[in-house]
Amino acid sequence: MISYCTNVHPAEDVDGIVAQLERYALPVRERLGADKLGVGLWLSAPVARGLADDAQARKAFRTELDARGLSVYTLNAFPYGGFHDEVVKHAVYRPEWTNSDRVSYTIDCVTVLADLLAEDATYGSISTLPLAWREPWTDHDDHRAAEAFEQVVRAIRETGDRPIRLAVEPEPGCVLDTVADALAWLSGRVDPEYVGLCLDTCHLAVSFADPAETLAAIAKSDVDIVKVQASAALHVEKPAEAREALAAFAEPRYLHQVRELGADGVVHKADDLPEAWEQLPGEGPWRVHFHMPLHQAPAAPLSTTTDVLRTVAAGLPGEPHIEVETYTWSVLPDAGDLVGGIAAELEWAKANLVKEGVSA
C-alpha cells in the first residue's frame, strides 16, 4: 500500500487533524476513485500522548478514519511538534534520541499505531530521526541512544500480535548522515526484528550515493528496509547558471541542505541553500534537500531526482511501506491546488513505483 504523509498538513490537535483529513484526504481518495486511501499520519507529541492515554479517544479516532476510507500503515514520528512554525530549521531534530521526551513520544506512537493499524497490514512502521543533528554528539550519546531504542523495543514487544517496527531515517547533516552511516550504527546495536531503515529517496539522492549500490549494501547487512519515503530532491546541473531559479527555493521555514559532486568524486557540503553560494565551489552539480512533487519537473535549468526513486523502487526487496512525503507544498513556488497535487503524486507513484502483482 502506498500512503501519503499528513505532515503536509499543519494541524496539531485531533479535531484539527480530522478536519484536515476531511478537507484533503477524503477528496484525494474520491479523485483517485479508490475505496481506501493510505495515510501516513504525523501526530505531534501532545496529540500522541493524549491518544496513548485514552483508549476511547483512539477508538473514536479510528472511527473517523474508517468513515472516510482512510487506512493507516505507518506513522511519521520524526517531527516532535511545530512542524509548520514560521521557522523550523534545526528544531526538527529535537528532542534527540538521548532525550527521554523522544523515547516517550515514540512509545506513545507505538501505542496509537497498534490500535489504528489497517486490518490488512502485516506490520506497522514508525519512521524516526537519525539520532540528532551531527553536533554535539559523543560516544556516550551513542550509548544513551542505543539504550533509548531498547526502551522502545520493550514497549513494542508488549503490543498486539502484529509487529510494529521503527524505521531510522538518515538525513544529510545528521549523526546518521547517509545510509552507510545508518547501517554502520544500527548493525549489532539494535534488535533488527524491531528496528530497521527508513529509506528517504530525496535524502539518498542528495548524498550522491549510487542507489543500486546502496540497495546492495543494505542487502548484505542485517538491517531491513522497513519503510521508503518516496521523495525527490532538487537537482541543478550547473549552479552558476541557476542562481535566479534557485532563489525561489531559499525559503525560511525548513533546512535545505546542499551537496555538490566534485569532478574527483568528493561530495562538498553546505547546511542550507543560502549558505551554499559562499561555501561550495559551484563547479559540479548540486542536489538540494527540498522535497519536490513527484509528478512534475520544475522549469529548466532545474530538475528533480525521480530517477533515483525509480531505481530504488525497482530493486526493493520484499514489500516495505511506501509513503509519499512531499511536506513542502506550503513553501513551493506556485504550488497550486493541494488536493490535485497529492492525487497526481499518488497516481505517479502507483504508475512508477508499484511492482506488477503488488497492490497499491
Coordinates of C-alpha atoms in Angstrom, one line a residue, residues 31-238:
R31 CA -10.5 11.9 -7.0
L32 CA -8.5 8.7 -7.3
G33 CA -11.6 6.6 -7.4
A34 CA -10.3 4.4 -4.6
D35 CA -12.2 2.6 -1.9
K36 CA -9.3 3.1 0.5
L37 CA -6.5 5.6 0.8
G38 CA -3.4 5.1 2.8
V39 CA -2.4 7.9 5.1
G40 CA 0.9 8.1 6.9
L41 CA -0.1 10.0 9.9
W42 CA 2.0 12.6 11.6
L43 CA 0.9 13.2 15.2
S44 CA 2.6 15.9 17.3
A45 CA 3.8 14.8 20.7
P46 CA 0.8 16.3 22.6
V47 CA -1.7 14.5 20.2
A48 CA 0.2 11.2 20.5
R49 CA 0.3 11.5 24.3
G50 CA -3.5 12.3 24.5
L51 CA -4.4 9.4 22.3
A52 CA -2.0 7.0 24.0
D53 CA -3.5 7.8 27.4
D54 CA -7.1 7.3 26.3
A55 CA -8.3 4.1 24.6
Q56 CA -11.7 5.6 23.9
A57 CA -10.1 8.5 22.1
R58 CA -8.1 6.1 20.0
K59 CA -11.3 4.2 19.1
A60 CA -13.1 7.4 18.2
F61 CA -10.2 8.5 16.0
R62 CA -10.1 5.1 14.3
T63 CA -13.9 5.5 13.6
E64 CA -13.2 8.9 12.0
L65 CA -10.5 7.3 9.7
D66 CA -12.7 4.4 8.8
A67 CA -15.7 6.6 8.0
R68 CA -13.5 8.4 5.4
G69 CA -12.0 5.3 3.9
L70 CA -8.5 6.1 5.2
S71 CA -6.1 3.3 6.2
V72 CA -3.1 3.6 8.4
Y73 CA 0.0 1.5 8.0
T74 CA 2.7 3.9 9.1
L75 CA 3.3 7.0 11.3
N76 CA 5.9 9.7 10.8
A77 CA 7.4 10.3 14.2
F78 CA 10.4 12.4 13.0
P79 CA 9.0 15.9 13.8
Y80 CA 8.1 16.2 17.5
G81 CA 5.9 19.2 17.0
G82 CA 5.7 22.7 15.5
F83 CA 6.5 21.4 12.0
H84 CA 4.6 24.3 10.4
D85 CA 6.0 27.0 12.6
E86 CA 7.3 30.1 10.8
V87 CA 10.8 28.9 11.3
V88 CA 11.6 25.2 11.8
K89 CA 15.2 24.6 10.6
H90 CA 17.2 22.7 13.2
A91 CA 14.3 22.4 15.7
V92 CA 13.0 19.4 13.7
Y93 CA 15.9 17.4 15.1
R94 CA 14.9 18.0 18.7
P95 CA 14.4 16.3 21.0
E96 CA 17.3 13.9 20.2
W97 CA 17.4 10.2 20.8
T98 CA 19.4 10.9 24.0
N99 CA 16.3 12.7 25.4
S100 CA 13.6 10.9 27.4
D101 CA 11.0 13.0 25.7
R102 CA 11.9 11.4 22.4
V103 CA 11.5 7.9 23.9
S104 CA 8.1 8.8 25.5
Y105 CA 6.9 10.3 22.2
T106 CA 7.9 7.2 20.2
I107 CA 6.3 4.8 22.7
D108 CA 3.1 6.9 22.6
C109 CA 3.2 6.5 18.8
V110 CA 3.6 2.7 19.2
T111 CA 0.5 2.6 21.4
V112 CA -1.6 4.7 19.0
L113 CA -0.5 2.8 15.9
A114 CA -1.3 -0.6 17.4
D115 CA -5.0 0.5 17.6
L116 CA -5.1 2.4 14.2
L117 CA -3.3 -0.2 12.1
A118 CA -5.2 -1.3 9.0
E119 CA -6.8 -4.7 9.1
D120 CA -4.8 -6.0 6.1
A121 CA -1.4 -4.7 7.4
T122 CA 1.2 -7.3 8.1
Y123 CA 3.1 -4.9 10.3
G124 CA 3.1 -1.2 11.3
S125 CA 6.1 1.2 10.8
I126 CA 7.2 4.3 12.6
S127 CA 9.8 6.5 11.0
T128 CA 12.1 8.5 13.2
L129 CA 15.0 10.9 13.1
P130 CA 18.7 9.7 12.7
L131 CA 19.6 10.3 16.3
A132 CA 20.2 14.0 16.2
W133 CA 21.9 16.8 14.3
R134 CA 25.5 15.9 13.9
E135 CA 26.9 18.1 16.7
P136 CA 27.4 17.9 19.5
W137 CA 27.5 14.1 19.6
T138 CA 29.7 11.8 21.7
D139 CA 30.4 8.1 22.2
H140 CA 28.4 8.5 25.5
D141 CA 25.5 9.8 23.4
D142 CA 25.8 6.7 21.2
H143 CA 25.4 4.5 24.3
R144 CA 22.4 6.5 25.6
A145 CA 20.7 6.4 22.2
A146 CA 21.1 2.6 21.9
E147 CA 19.5 2.3 25.4
A148 CA 16.7 4.5 24.3
F149 CA 15.9 2.3 21.3
E150 CA 15.9 -0.7 23.6
Q151 CA 13.3 1.0 25.8
V152 CA 11.1 1.5 22.8
V153 CA 11.6 -2.1 21.6
R154 CA 10.5 -3.4 25.1
A155 CA 7.3 -1.3 24.7
I156 CA 6.8 -2.7 21.2
R157 CA 7.0 -6.3 22.5
E158 CA 4.0 -5.6 24.7
T159 CA 1.7 -4.7 21.8
G160 CA -0.6 -7.0 19.8
D161 CA 0.2 -9.9 17.5
R162 CA 1.2 -7.8 14.5
P163 CA 4.7 -6.3 14.9
I164 CA 5.5 -2.6 14.9
R165 CA 8.9 -1.6 13.6
L166 CA 10.9 1.5 14.0
A167 CA 12.5 2.9 10.8
V168 CA 15.5 5.2 11.3
E169 CA 15.7 7.8 8.5
P170 CA 19.3 9.0 7.6
E171 CA 19.4 12.6 6.6
P172 CA 22.2 14.9 5.4
G173 CA 23.8 16.9 8.2
C174 CA 22.7 14.5 11.0
V175 CA 24.7 12.0 13.1
L176 CA 23.5 9.3 10.6
D177 CA 24.1 11.5 7.5
T178 CA 23.9 8.7 4.9
V179 CA 22.5 5.2 4.5
A180 CA 26.1 3.9 5.1
D181 CA 26.2 5.7 8.4
A182 CA 22.9 4.3 9.4
L183 CA 23.9 0.7 8.5
A184 CA 27.1 1.0 10.5
W185 CA 25.4 2.4 13.6
L186 CA 22.3 0.1 13.6
S187 CA 24.1 -3.2 12.8
G188 CA 24.9 -5.0 16.1
R189 CA 23.5 -2.2 18.2
V190 CA 19.7 -2.6 17.9
D191 CA 17.3 -5.6 17.5
P192 CA 16.8 -5.9 13.7
E193 CA 13.5 -7.6 14.3
Y194 CA 12.1 -4.3 15.5
V195 CA 14.4 -1.5 14.3
G196 CA 15.4 -1.0 10.6
L197 CA 15.8 1.6 8.0
C198 CA 13.6 4.3 6.5
L199 CA 15.0 5.0 3.1
D200 CA 14.1 8.5 2.1
T201 CA 15.0 8.8 -1.6
C202 CA 15.3 12.6 -1.5
H203 CA 18.0 12.2 1.2
L204 CA 19.6 9.4 -0.7
A205 CA 19.8 11.4 -3.8
V206 CA 21.2 14.5 -2.0
S207 CA 24.1 12.4 -0.7
F208 CA 25.0 11.4 -4.3
A209 CA 25.2 7.7 -3.2
D210 CA 24.5 5.3 -6.0
P211 CA 21.0 3.8 -5.4
A212 CA 21.8 0.4 -6.8
E213 CA 25.0 0.1 -4.8
T214 CA 23.1 1.3 -1.7
L215 CA 20.5 -1.4 -2.1
A216 CA 23.2 -4.0 -2.5
A217 CA 24.9 -2.8 0.7
I218 CA 21.6 -3.0 2.6
A219 CA 21.0 -6.5 1.3
K220 CA 24.4 -7.6 2.7
S221 CA 23.7 -6.1 6.1
D222 CA 21.4 -7.4 8.9
V223 CA 19.3 -4.2 8.6
D224 CA 15.9 -4.3 6.8
I225 CA 14.2 -1.6 4.8
V226 CA 11.1 -1.1 6.9
K227 CA 9.8 2.0 5.1
V228 CA 10.5 4.0 2.0
Q229 CA 9.7 7.7 1.8
A230 CA 9.1 8.3 -1.8
S231 CA 10.6 11.7 -2.4
A232 CA 12.6 13.6 -5.0
A233 CA 15.4 16.2 -4.4
L234 CA 16.0 19.4 -6.5
H235 CA 18.9 18.8 -9.0
V236 CA 21.0 21.6 -10.5
E237 CA 23.5 20.5 -13.2
K238 CA 25.2 23.9 -13.5

